[in-house]
Coordinates of C-alpha atoms in Angstrom, one line a residue:
M1 CA 9.3 -55.8 15.7
E2 CA 12.6 -55.3 14.7
I3 CA 13.3 -58.2 13.5
Q4 CA 9.7 -58.5 11.8
A5 CA 10.5 -55.7 9.9
A6 CA 13.5 -56.4 8.0
L7 CA 11.8 -59.4 5.8
T8 CA 14.6 -60.0 4.0
C9 CA 18.5 -59.9 4.3
E10 CA 19.5 -55.8 4.7
I11 CA 22.7 -57.1 2.6
C12 CA 21.7 -59.4 -0.6
E13 CA 17.9 -58.2 0.0
N14 CA 17.1 -61.8 -1.3
D15 CA 17.1 -64.6 1.2
R16 CA 14.8 -64.5 4.1
K17 CA 15.9 -66.8 6.3
L18 CA 17.7 -64.5 8.8
K19 CA 19.9 -65.4 11.3
W20 CA 22.1 -62.9 12.4
K21 CA 22.3 -59.4 12.9
C22 CA 25.9 -56.9 13.1
I23 CA 25.6 -54.8 16.7
D24 CA 27.5 -52.2 15.1
C25 CA 25.8 -51.2 11.9
G26 CA 22.6 -52.7 13.0
R27 CA 21.8 -55.2 10.0
F28 CA 20.1 -58.4 9.7
M29 CA 21.5 -60.8 7.4
C30 CA 21.1 -64.4 6.0
Q31 CA 24.0 -67.2 6.8
R32 CA 25.6 -66.5 3.4
C33 CA 25.9 -62.4 3.7
R34 CA 27.4 -63.3 7.2
D35 CA 29.9 -65.6 6.1
V36 CA 31.2 -63.9 2.6
V37 CA 29.8 -60.4 2.1
H38 CA 30.1 -58.8 5.7
P39 CA 33.4 -59.6 6.4
K40 CA 34.9 -58.2 3.5
W41 CA 33.6 -54.4 4.1
P42 CA 37.2 -52.6 5.4
S43 CA 34.5 -50.7 7.7
A44 CA 33.3 -53.8 10.0
Q45 CA 36.3 -55.9 10.5
D46 CA 35.8 -54.9 14.2
H47 CA 32.1 -55.2 14.5
T48 CA 30.6 -57.8 16.8
V49 CA 27.5 -60.5 14.7
V50 CA 25.4 -62.3 16.9
N51 CA 22.6 -65.1 15.9
I52 CA 18.9 -62.9 16.2
K53 CA 18.1 -65.4 19.5
D54 CA 20.8 -63.9 21.3
V55 CA 20.1 -60.2 20.9
G56 CA 17.4 -59.8 23.6
R57 CA 19.4 -61.9 25.5
K58 CA 22.7 -60.1 25.1
Q59 CA 21.1 -56.9 26.3
K60 CA 19.4 -58.2 29.4
S61 CA 22.8 -59.9 30.4
T62 CA 25.2 -57.3 29.7
G63 CA 22.7 -54.3 30.6
T64 CA 23.4 -52.7 27.6
E65 CA 21.0 -49.9 26.9
P66 CA 20.4 -47.9 23.9
H67 CA 22.0 -44.8 24.8
K68 CA 25.0 -46.8 26.2
L69 CA 27.3 -46.8 23.4
D70 CA 30.5 -48.2 22.2
F71 CA 32.7 -46.0 21.5
T72 CA 35.9 -47.6 20.9
K73 CA 35.1 -48.4 17.5
L74 CA 34.1 -45.0 16.0
K75 CA 36.7 -44.5 13.0
C76 CA 38.9 -41.7 12.3
S77 CA 37.2 -39.3 9.2
K78 CA 40.7 -37.9 8.5
H79 CA 43.2 -41.2 9.1
A80 CA 42.4 -44.3 7.9
G81 CA 42.6 -47.4 10.2
Q82 CA 42.6 -45.3 13.2
N83 CA 40.1 -45.3 15.6
S84 CA 38.5 -42.0 17.4
C85 CA 40.0 -41.6 21.1
L86 CA 38.7 -37.8 21.8
F87 CA 36.1 -35.7 21.1
C88 CA 37.3 -32.0 20.3
N89 CA 35.4 -29.4 21.5
S90 CA 37.0 -26.7 19.9
C91 CA 36.4 -28.2 16.9
G92 CA 33.3 -29.8 17.2
K93 CA 34.7 -33.4 16.0
L94 CA 36.1 -36.7 16.8
V95 CA 39.6 -37.2 17.0
C96 CA 42.3 -39.7 16.9
A97 CA 45.9 -39.7 18.4
T98 CA 47.0 -38.5 15.4
C99 CA 45.1 -35.5 15.3
V100 CA 45.8 -34.9 18.8
S101 CA 49.5 -34.7 18.4
K102 CA 49.4 -32.9 14.8
T103 CA 46.2 -30.7 15.0
H104 CA 44.7 -30.5 18.6
K105 CA 47.0 -30.6 21.2
K106 CA 46.1 -27.5 22.8
H107 CA 42.4 -27.7 22.2
D108 CA 39.6 -28.6 24.5
L109 CA 39.5 -32.3 24.4
L110 CA 36.5 -34.6 26.0
E111 CA 36.1 -38.1 26.7
I112 CA 34.1 -39.3 23.6
S113 CA 31.2 -40.1 25.9
E114 CA 31.0 -36.7 26.9
G115 CA 31.2 -35.1 23.7
Y116 CA 28.1 -37.2 22.9
E117 CA 26.2 -36.3 26.1
N118 CA 26.9 -32.7 24.6
R119 CA 25.8 -33.5 21.4
I120 CA 22.4 -35.0 22.4
E121 CA 21.9 -32.3 24.4
S122 CA 22.0 -29.8 21.5
I123 CA 20.1 -31.4 19.2
K124 CA 17.6 -31.9 22.2
N125 CA 17.7 -28.3 22.7
E126 CA 17.4 -27.8 19.1
Q127 CA 14.4 -30.4 19.3
K128 CA 12.6 -27.9 21.6
T129 CA 13.4 -24.7 20.2
I130 CA 11.9 -25.9 16.5
G131 CA 8.6 -27.4 18.4
K132 CA 8.2 -23.8 19.8
K133 CA 8.7 -22.0 16.6
I134 CA 6.1 -24.6 14.9
K135 CA 3.8 -23.4 17.8
F136 CA 4.5 -20.1 16.9
L137 CA 3.7 -20.7 13.1
I138 CA 0.2 -22.3 13.9
A139 CA -0.6 -19.4 15.9
A140 CA 0.3 -17.2 13.2
T141 CA -1.5 -19.4 10.2
N142 CA -4.8 -19.3 12.6
K143 CA -4.1 -15.3 13.0
L144 CA -3.8 -14.8 9.6
E145 CA -7.1 -17.1 9.3
E146 CA -8.8 -14.5 11.6
R147 CA -7.8 -11.9 9.5
K148 CA -9.0 -13.5 6.4
T149 CA -12.6 -14.2 8.0
C150 CA -12.5 -10.2 9.6
E151 CA -11.5 -8.5 6.0
Q152 CA -13.7 -10.7 3.8
S153 CA -17.0 -9.2 6.1
T154 CA -15.8 -6.0 6.2
Y155 CA -15.7 -6.3 2.1
E156 CA -18.6 -7.5 2.0
K157 CA -20.4 -4.8 4.0
V158 CA -18.6 -2.1 1.9
K159 CA -19.6 -3.6 -1.0
Q160 CA -22.9 -3.4 0.0
E161 CA -22.7 -0.2 1.0
V162 CA -21.4 0.9 -2.0
F163 CA -24.6 -0.5 -4.2
N164 CA -27.1 0.6 -1.6
F165 CA -25.7 4.6 -2.2
E166 CA -25.6 3.5 -5.9
R167 CA -29.5 3.5 -6.3
V168 CA -29.9 7.3 -4.8
L169 CA -28.0 8.6 -7.7
V170 CA -28.6 8.9 -10.9
E171 CA -27.7 6.8 -14.1
Q172 CA -25.0 8.9 -15.6
I173 CA -22.4 8.2 -12.1
K174 CA -22.9 4.5 -12.1
Q175 CA -19.8 4.4 -14.1
R176 CA -18.5 5.9 -11.3
T177 CA -19.9 3.1 -9.2
N178 CA -18.0 0.2 -10.6
Q179 CA -15.2 2.2 -11.1
I180 CA -15.4 2.4 -7.2
V181 CA -16.3 -1.8 -6.9
T182 CA -13.0 -2.9 -9.2
E183 CA -10.9 -0.7 -6.8
L184 CA -12.2 -2.6 -3.6
D185 CA -12.2 -6.0 -5.2
Q186 CA -8.3 -5.1 -6.3
S187 CA -7.7 -4.1 -2.6
L188 CA -9.3 -7.4 -1.8
K189 CA -7.1 -9.2 -4.3
T190 CA -4.2 -7.5 -3.1
F191 CA -5.2 -8.6 0.8
T192 CA -5.8 -12.1 -0.3
E193 CA -2.1 -12.6 -2.2
L194 CA -0.6 -11.1 0.3
V195 CA -2.2 -13.4 2.9
A196 CA -1.7 -16.3 0.9
K197 CA 2.0 -15.6 0.5
E198 CA 2.3 -15.2 4.1
E199 CA 0.2 -18.8 5.0
R200 CA 2.1 -20.5 2.0
E201 CA 5.8 -19.3 3.7
A202 CA 4.0 -19.8 7.0
K203 CA 3.2 -23.8 6.2
R204 CA 6.8 -24.4 4.2
K205 CA 8.4 -23.3 7.3
E206 CA 5.9 -25.5 9.4
R207 CA 7.2 -28.5 7.1
T208 CA 10.3 -27.8 7.2
L209 CA 10.5 -27.7 10.4
K210 CA 8.8 -31.0 11.3
E211 CA 10.9 -32.5 8.9
K212 CA 14.0 -31.5 11.1
R213 CA 12.5 -31.9 14.1
D214 CA 11.4 -35.9 13.1
E215 CA 14.8 -35.9 12.0
L216 CA 16.2 -34.5 15.2
V217 CA 14.0 -37.2 17.2
R218 CA 15.3 -40.1 15.3
L219 CA 19.0 -39.2 16.2
T220 CA 18.4 -39.0 19.6
E221 CA 16.7 -42.4 19.5
T222 CA 19.5 -44.3 17.4
Q223 CA 22.1 -46.6 18.3
N224 CA 24.3 -45.3 15.4
A225 CA 27.0 -42.7 17.2
Q226 CA 28.8 -42.2 13.8
E227 CA 25.8 -41.0 12.2
V228 CA 24.8 -38.3 15.3
F229 CA 28.3 -37.0 14.7
S230 CA 28.3 -36.6 11.3
F231 CA 25.2 -35.1 11.5
S232 CA 25.7 -32.8 14.5
E233 CA 29.0 -31.9 12.6
S234 CA 27.0 -30.0 9.8
L235 CA 23.8 -28.7 12.3
E236 CA 23.2 -25.2 11.3
P237 CA 20.5 -22.7 13.1
T238 CA 16.8 -23.1 12.2
F239 CA 15.7 -19.9 10.0
E240 CA 13.9 -16.8 11.6
V241 CA 10.0 -18.4 11.7
N242 CA 8.6 -14.1 11.5
V243 CA 5.4 -14.2 10.0
K244 CA 3.5 -10.5 8.8
T245 CA 0.4 -10.7 10.1
S246 CA -1.0 -7.6 10.1
F247 CA -1.4 -5.7 6.7
Q248 CA -3.4 -2.7 5.1
H249 CA -7.3 -2.9 5.8
I250 CA -9.9 -3.2 3.5
P251 CA -10.7 0.6 2.9
I252 CA -14.3 1.5 4.1
F253 CA -16.4 3.7 1.7
C254 CA -17.5 7.4 2.4
P255 CA -20.6 8.7 1.0
G256 CA -20.5 11.6 -0.9
D257 CA -22.7 15.0 -1.1
L258 CA -25.7 14.0 -3.5
S259 CA -26.1 18.0 -4.3
N260 CA -22.4 17.5 -5.7
I261 CA -23.1 14.9 -7.4
E262 CA -20.6 13.2 -5.4
H263 CA -20.4 9.6 -5.4
G264 CA -17.7 8.5 -2.3
R265 CA -14.3 7.2 -2.9
L266 CA -12.6 4.3 -1.1
E267 CA -10.4 5.1 2.2
N268 CA -7.9 3.7 3.9
S269 CA -9.7 2.5 7.5
I270 CA -6.7 3.4 9.4
S271 CA -7.2 7.0 8.7
K272 CA -9.9 7.1 11.3
D273 CA -8.7 8.5 14.7
I274 CA -5.1 6.8 15.3
K275 CA -4.0 7.0 19.0
L276 CA -0.4 6.5 20.2
H277 CA -0.5 4.0 23.0
V278 CA 3.3 3.4 24.9
V279 CA 3.3 -0.2 26.4
T280 CA 6.8 0.0 27.7
Q281 CA 10.1 2.2 27.6
F282 CA 13.5 1.8 28.3
T283 CA 16.2 4.1 29.1
I284 CA 19.6 3.9 27.1
D285 CA 23.2 5.7 28.7
T286 CA 23.5 7.8 25.2
E287 CA 22.9 11.2 23.8
A288 CA 20.3 10.6 21.5
V289 CA 19.2 7.7 19.7
N290 CA 19.4 9.2 15.9
D291 CA 19.1 5.6 14.2
L292 CA 17.0 2.3 15.7
V293 CA 17.1 -1.0 14.6
S294 CA 14.8 -3.5 16.2
C295 CA 15.6 -7.2 15.9
P296 CA 13.8 -10.2 16.4
D297 CA 15.4 -11.4 19.6
G298 CA 14.2 -8.3 21.1
S299 CA 16.9 -6.6 21.5
F300 CA 18.1 -3.2 19.0
W301 CA 20.8 -1.3 17.4
V302 CA 21.1 2.2 18.6
Y303 CA 23.1 5.0 16.5
N304 CA 24.7 8.1 18.1
D305 CA 25.6 11.3 16.2
T306 CA 27.3 12.9 18.9
S307 CA 29.4 9.7 20.0
R308 CA 29.6 8.5 17.0
Q309 CA 28.7 4.9 18.1
V310 CA 26.9 2.3 17.4
Q311 CA 25.7 -0.4 19.6
K312 CA 23.7 -3.7 20.3
A313 CA 21.4 -3.0 23.3
I314 CA 19.6 -5.7 25.3
P315 CA 16.6 -5.3 27.4
D316 CA 17.3 -6.0 31.3
G317 CA 14.2 -4.6 33.1
D318 CA 13.5 -1.2 32.4
T319 CA 17.0 -0.1 30.7
L320 CA 18.9 -1.7 28.2
K321 CA 22.4 -3.4 28.6
V322 CA 24.9 -2.2 26.1
L323 CA 27.4 -4.7 24.4
P324 CA 30.9 -3.1 23.0
N325 CA 30.6 -0.8 20.6
V326 CA 31.8 0.2 17.1
K327 CA 32.5 3.7 16.1
L328 CA 31.9 5.2 12.6
D329 CA 30.6 8.5 11.3
M330 CA 27.4 6.4 10.0
I331 CA 24.6 8.1 8.1
D332 CA 22.4 5.3 7.9
M333 CA 21.3 1.4 8.7
S334 CA 19.2 -1.2 8.0
S335 CA 19.0 -5.0 9.0
F336 CA 18.2 -8.3 6.6
S337 CA 16.0 -11.2 8.0
N338 CA 19.2 -13.3 9.4
G339 CA 20.1 -10.1 11.5
E340 CA 23.1 -8.7 9.6
I341 CA 23.4 -4.8 9.6
L342 CA 24.0 -3.1 6.8
A343 CA 25.1 0.6 7.4
S344 CA 26.3 3.7 5.0
I345 CA 29.3 5.8 6.0
L346 CA 29.8 9.0 5.7
E347 CA 32.1 9.7 2.5
S348 CA 32.1 6.4 1.3
S349 CA 30.9 4.9 -2.1
N350 CA 30.2 1.3 0.0
L351 CA 28.0 -0.1 2.5
V352 CA 29.9 -1.8 5.4
Y353 CA 28.4 -4.7 7.5
I354 CA 28.9 -3.9 11.2
Q355 CA 30.5 -6.8 13.6
P356 CA 30.1 -5.5 17.6
D357 CA 32.2 -8.7 18.3
K358 CA 34.9 -7.9 16.4
Q359 CA 34.6 -4.1 17.0
K360 CA 35.2 -3.5 13.2
V361 CA 33.1 -3.1 10.2
Q362 CA 33.7 -4.8 6.8
N363 CA 33.4 -3.7 3.4
S364 CA 30.3 -4.8 1.4
N365 CA 29.7 -5.4 -2.5
F366 CA 26.7 -2.6 -2.4
S367 CA 28.8 -0.2 -3.7
V368 CA 27.5 3.3 -5.9
S369 CA 31.1 4.5 -6.6
P370 CA 32.1 7.4 -7.7
L371 CA 29.2 8.7 -5.3
A372 CA 29.1 8.2 -1.4
T373 CA 26.2 6.4 0.3
L374 CA 23.4 7.8 2.2
A375 CA 20.1 6.1 3.1
V376 CA 19.9 2.5 3.3
H377 CA 16.6 0.2 3.5
I378 CA 16.6 -3.2 3.1
T379 CA 13.2 -4.7 1.7
R380 CA 11.0 -7.4 2.8
D381 CA 12.2 -9.3 -0.3
E382 CA 15.9 -8.1 0.7
K383 CA 16.5 -5.7 -2.1
V384 CA 18.9 -3.2 -0.8
I385 CA 17.9 0.5 -1.5
V386 CA 21.0 3.0 -1.4
G387 CA 20.3 6.9 -1.2
A388 CA 23.7 8.7 -2.9
A389 CA 25.1 11.9 -3.6
E390 CA 28.3 13.7 -4.6
K391 CA 31.2 13.5 -1.9
G392 CA 32.7 16.7 -0.5
G393 CA 29.7 17.5 1.5
W394 CA 26.2 17.7 1.4
F395 CA 25.5 21.7 0.3
P396 CA 25.8 23.5 -1.5
I397 CA 24.7 20.6 -3.9
Q398 CA 27.0 19.5 -6.3
G399 CA 24.7 17.3 -8.4
P400 CA 21.3 15.5 -8.1
G401 CA 20.9 13.0 -5.6
Q402 CA 20.3 9.4 -6.7
L403 CA 18.2 6.0 -5.5
I404 CA 19.6 3.1 -6.6
I405 CA 17.9 -0.6 -5.9
M406 CA 20.3 -3.3 -6.0
D407 CA 19.5 -7.7 -5.9
Q408 CA 21.4 -9.3 -2.9
T409 CA 24.3 -9.7 -4.7
G410 CA 24.9 -5.6 -5.1
R411 CA 24.1 -5.8 -9.1
W412 CA 22.2 -2.5 -9.8
R413 CA 18.5 -2.9 -11.0
K414 CA 17.0 0.4 -10.9
L415 CA 18.3 3.6 -10.8
F416 CA 16.1 6.8 -10.2
E417 CA 17.8 10.5 -10.6
V418 CA 15.7 12.4 -12.7
D419 CA 11.6 12.5 -13.3
N420 CA 10.0 12.5 -16.4
K421 CA 10.9 16.3 -17.4
N422 CA 14.6 15.4 -16.5
R423 CA 14.4 17.4 -13.7
P424 CA 16.6 15.9 -10.6
L425 CA 14.2 14.0 -8.4
F426 CA 16.4 14.4 -5.2
S427 CA 19.1 17.0 -3.5
V428 CA 19.9 14.6 -0.2
P429 CA 18.1 11.7 0.0
V430 CA 19.1 10.2 3.7
R431 CA 16.3 7.7 4.7
V432 CA 14.1 5.4 2.4
T433 CA 11.3 3.2 3.4
T434 CA 8.7 1.2 1.1
S435 CA 5.2 0.3 1.1
S436 CA 3.9 -3.5 0.9
N437 CA 2.7 -2.4 -3.2
S438 CA 6.2 -1.5 -3.8
N439 CA 6.1 2.4 -3.6
I440 CA 9.1 4.3 -2.2
A441 CA 8.9 7.2 0.2
V442 CA 12.3 9.0 0.6
I443 CA 12.9 12.1 3.0
D444 CA 15.1 14.9 0.7
V445 CA 17.3 17.6 2.7
I446 CA 17.4 20.5 0.7
S447 CA 19.1 22.9 2.8
N448 CA 22.1 22.9 5.7
D449 CA 19.5 23.2 8.3
L450 CA 17.8 20.0 7.6
L451 CA 14.6 21.7 5.8
G452 CA 13.6 18.6 4.2
R453 CA 10.5 17.0 2.0
I454 CA 8.9 13.6 1.8
I455 CA 8.8 12.5 -2.0
V456 CA 6.9 9.3 -2.8
L457 CA 7.7 7.2 -5.9
D458 CA 5.9 4.3 -7.2
D459 CA 8.1 1.4 -8.7
G460 CA 8.6 2.9 -11.7
G461 CA 10.0 6.1 -10.4
K462 CA 6.9 8.3 -11.5
V463 CA 6.4 10.8 -8.4
L464 CA 3.3 10.1 -6.9
N465 CA 3.4 12.9 -4.1
I466 CA 5.8 15.3 -2.1
Y467 CA 4.8 16.3 0.9
T468 CA 6.4 19.3 2.6
G469 CA 4.3 19.4 5.9
N470 CA 1.2 20.2 7.4
P471 CA 0.0 23.8 7.4
E472 CA -1.5 23.4 10.4
I473 CA 1.7 22.8 12.3
N474 CA 4.7 24.2 10.2
N475 CA 5.1 27.1 9.0
E476 CA 8.4 29.8 8.2
H477 CA 8.9 29.6 12.2
C478 CA 8.5 25.8 12.7
P479 CA 9.4 24.4 9.2
F480 CA 9.5 20.9 8.4
R481 CA 12.5 18.8 9.3
P482 CA 11.6 15.1 8.8
M483 CA 14.0 13.0 10.7
D484 CA 13.2 9.4 10.0
I485 CA 10.9 7.6 8.1
V486 CA 9.2 3.9 8.5
T487 CA 6.5 2.0 7.4
S488 CA 3.9 0.7 9.6
Q489 CA 1.9 -2.6 9.7
S490 CA -1.3 -1.1 7.9
D491 CA 1.1 -0.3 5.0
S492 CA 1.1 4.0 6.3
F493 CA 4.3 5.7 6.1
V494 CA 4.9 7.4 9.6
I495 CA 7.8 10.2 9.6
A496 CA 9.3 11.6 13.1
E497 CA 9.8 15.5 13.1
S498 CA 11.4 15.9 16.1
Y499 CA 11.9 19.7 16.4
N500 CA 7.9 20.1 16.5
Y501 CA 7.6 16.8 18.3
F502 CA 5.2 15.3 15.6
L503 CA 4.6 12.3 14.2
H504 CA 3.5 12.4 10.5
I505 CA 1.4 9.8 8.8
L506 CA 0.6 9.7 5.4
S507 CA -1.0 6.8 3.1
S508 CA 1.2 5.1 1.1
T509 CA 0.7 7.4 -2.0
G510 CA 1.7 10.6 0.0
I511 CA -1.2 12.0 1.2
L512 CA -1.2 13.1 4.6
M513 CA -3.6 11.3 7.0
Q514 CA -2.9 12.6 10.3
C515 CA -0.6 13.9 12.6
L516 CA 0.2 13.0 16.2
D517 CA 1.9 14.7 18.8
T518 CA 4.2 12.7 21.0
K519 CA 4.4 15.0 23.5
K520 CA 0.7 13.9 24.7
V521 CA 2.6 10.5 25.6
G522 CA 5.6 11.8 27.1
I523 CA 7.9 11.3 23.6
E524 CA 10.1 14.5 23.6
Q525 CA 12.3 14.8 20.1
P526 CA 11.3 11.4 18.6
K527 CA 14.7 11.4 16.6
S528 CA 14.0 7.3 14.9
L529 CA 11.3 5.3 14.2
S530 CA 11.5 1.1 13.8
V531 CA 8.8 -1.2 13.2
D532 CA 8.7 -5.0 13.9
Y533 CA 6.6 -8.0 12.5
K534 CA 5.0 -8.9 16.1
G535 CA 3.2 -5.6 16.0
H536 CA 5.2 -3.2 17.6
F537 CA 6.2 0.2 17.1
Y538 CA 9.3 2.3 18.5
I539 CA 10.7 5.5 19.0
G540 CA 14.0 6.5 19.9
S541 CA 14.4 10.1 21.6
E542 CA 16.9 12.7 22.3
K543 CA 18.2 12.6 25.8
S544 CA 15.6 14.0 28.6
K545 CA 16.9 14.5 32.4
Q546 CA 20.5 12.2 31.7
K547 CA 19.1 9.7 29.6
S548 CA 17.7 8.9 26.3
K549 CA 14.7 6.7 26.1
I550 CA 13.4 3.8 23.2
F551 CA 9.6 3.8 23.7
V552 CA 7.5 0.9 22.7
L553 CA 4.0 1.4 21.3
E554 CA 1.1 -0.5 20.3
N555 CA 1.4 -1.0 16.3
F556 CA -0.9 0.9 13.9

């Protein structure tokens, strides 16, 4: 079949009388190319050329199999005219005798055959990993399709309710009807666009992974070891395949009171009867989980104010195995999609990258000089939002706080400092998060005893709402002290209030939707929050009965 596929000489591409095959480079050739062209190639001086009639007999008589390759003629990529004799496991490359004597003398050296088998095994493992990721993407795409069908059905149902209710109203409120339908259409449009974007991205990643998988399959079957080593040297880990499958629901219609000629309104369906449900919990040997970031691999980044340690923690049963820590006076941290952690440090103008394996931090290009960094949040499209204030202590206030939006290079794109009446927006912006429509919610500390408020802005810096607590919970005896804020998968802002053991849930415009008592599900003093794209919501708590805990809840 291989000879039939090569209809013409693979060197001159003219002669159809194929008589020879080079065992080393795998080319079929005519008589002239065998005698004149092929011998002139510098790399082909030691190649073995056989009559195509003997190809099958040669393999049968010698017992040669496709993967029992001749490693004696692999050229050294660094020293011309020398063949590779070993594989440097430390550097991941083929080396000749000169390489060993000059550079690789004390390195982990293997026989080439062993290095080749190791590489093939790595390629096969990567192939399996890609297969799993493709399955994940296919499942996620199917889930998106289900969500589309469900939300489209809800859309049609709600739209019909709107029009049915319209018929009992007088003519003068029809204008309001059209306005509500427009809002509903916009909700569907926004949802459809978000889902379509996720679908396109999932399918793009699926295609990319399939192409890479096919290339890896081809490499495992090739007889060209040089190509395997050349490709393996540039082999990079595949990208993460997180796919968001939860979005803000199509709002439901709430009929108004006809006596007040109230047509009704569209309302986020999440506002109805949210309940906390703990799926599992982990204990961790630290004073408190003051800051928490969940990672795609199931691990956590945890920071404790008392010990001033940031640690990576890996689930091990119902406890967390803690890796070596990094000591620093951290204010806040957030993660990029590739897992890199960006953190703000007390009185520092630059954000830093945390490197736990080296037990140190590294400065980044994200600077708010001459101010000090406070809140840090990385958006879904990898923009970096940083809260900042004057150096020299938070209180008394020395100047207005700022909120700065930067691109991935650290370049400032937006700066929010004052409102439309030139009044300062912030005092001490210590936490920040964003919704899918780019609204920004900020925890702004306003006093030394950590009293705070939630300021919600649109993406242009216009104040949409300022939330200062729930009057039924917060008063002079139980003031509002927000500790952390995240955006749930349903696009609501969730605030942890550890002193009163409550979660406050706000709409993406900052309107209170519900308050949840965490004590009812056994969570005391919720200090920190985190959300992932797998449908999990995390709460970090203060030490209770000797150890702190991280609770895993069903998302909402």
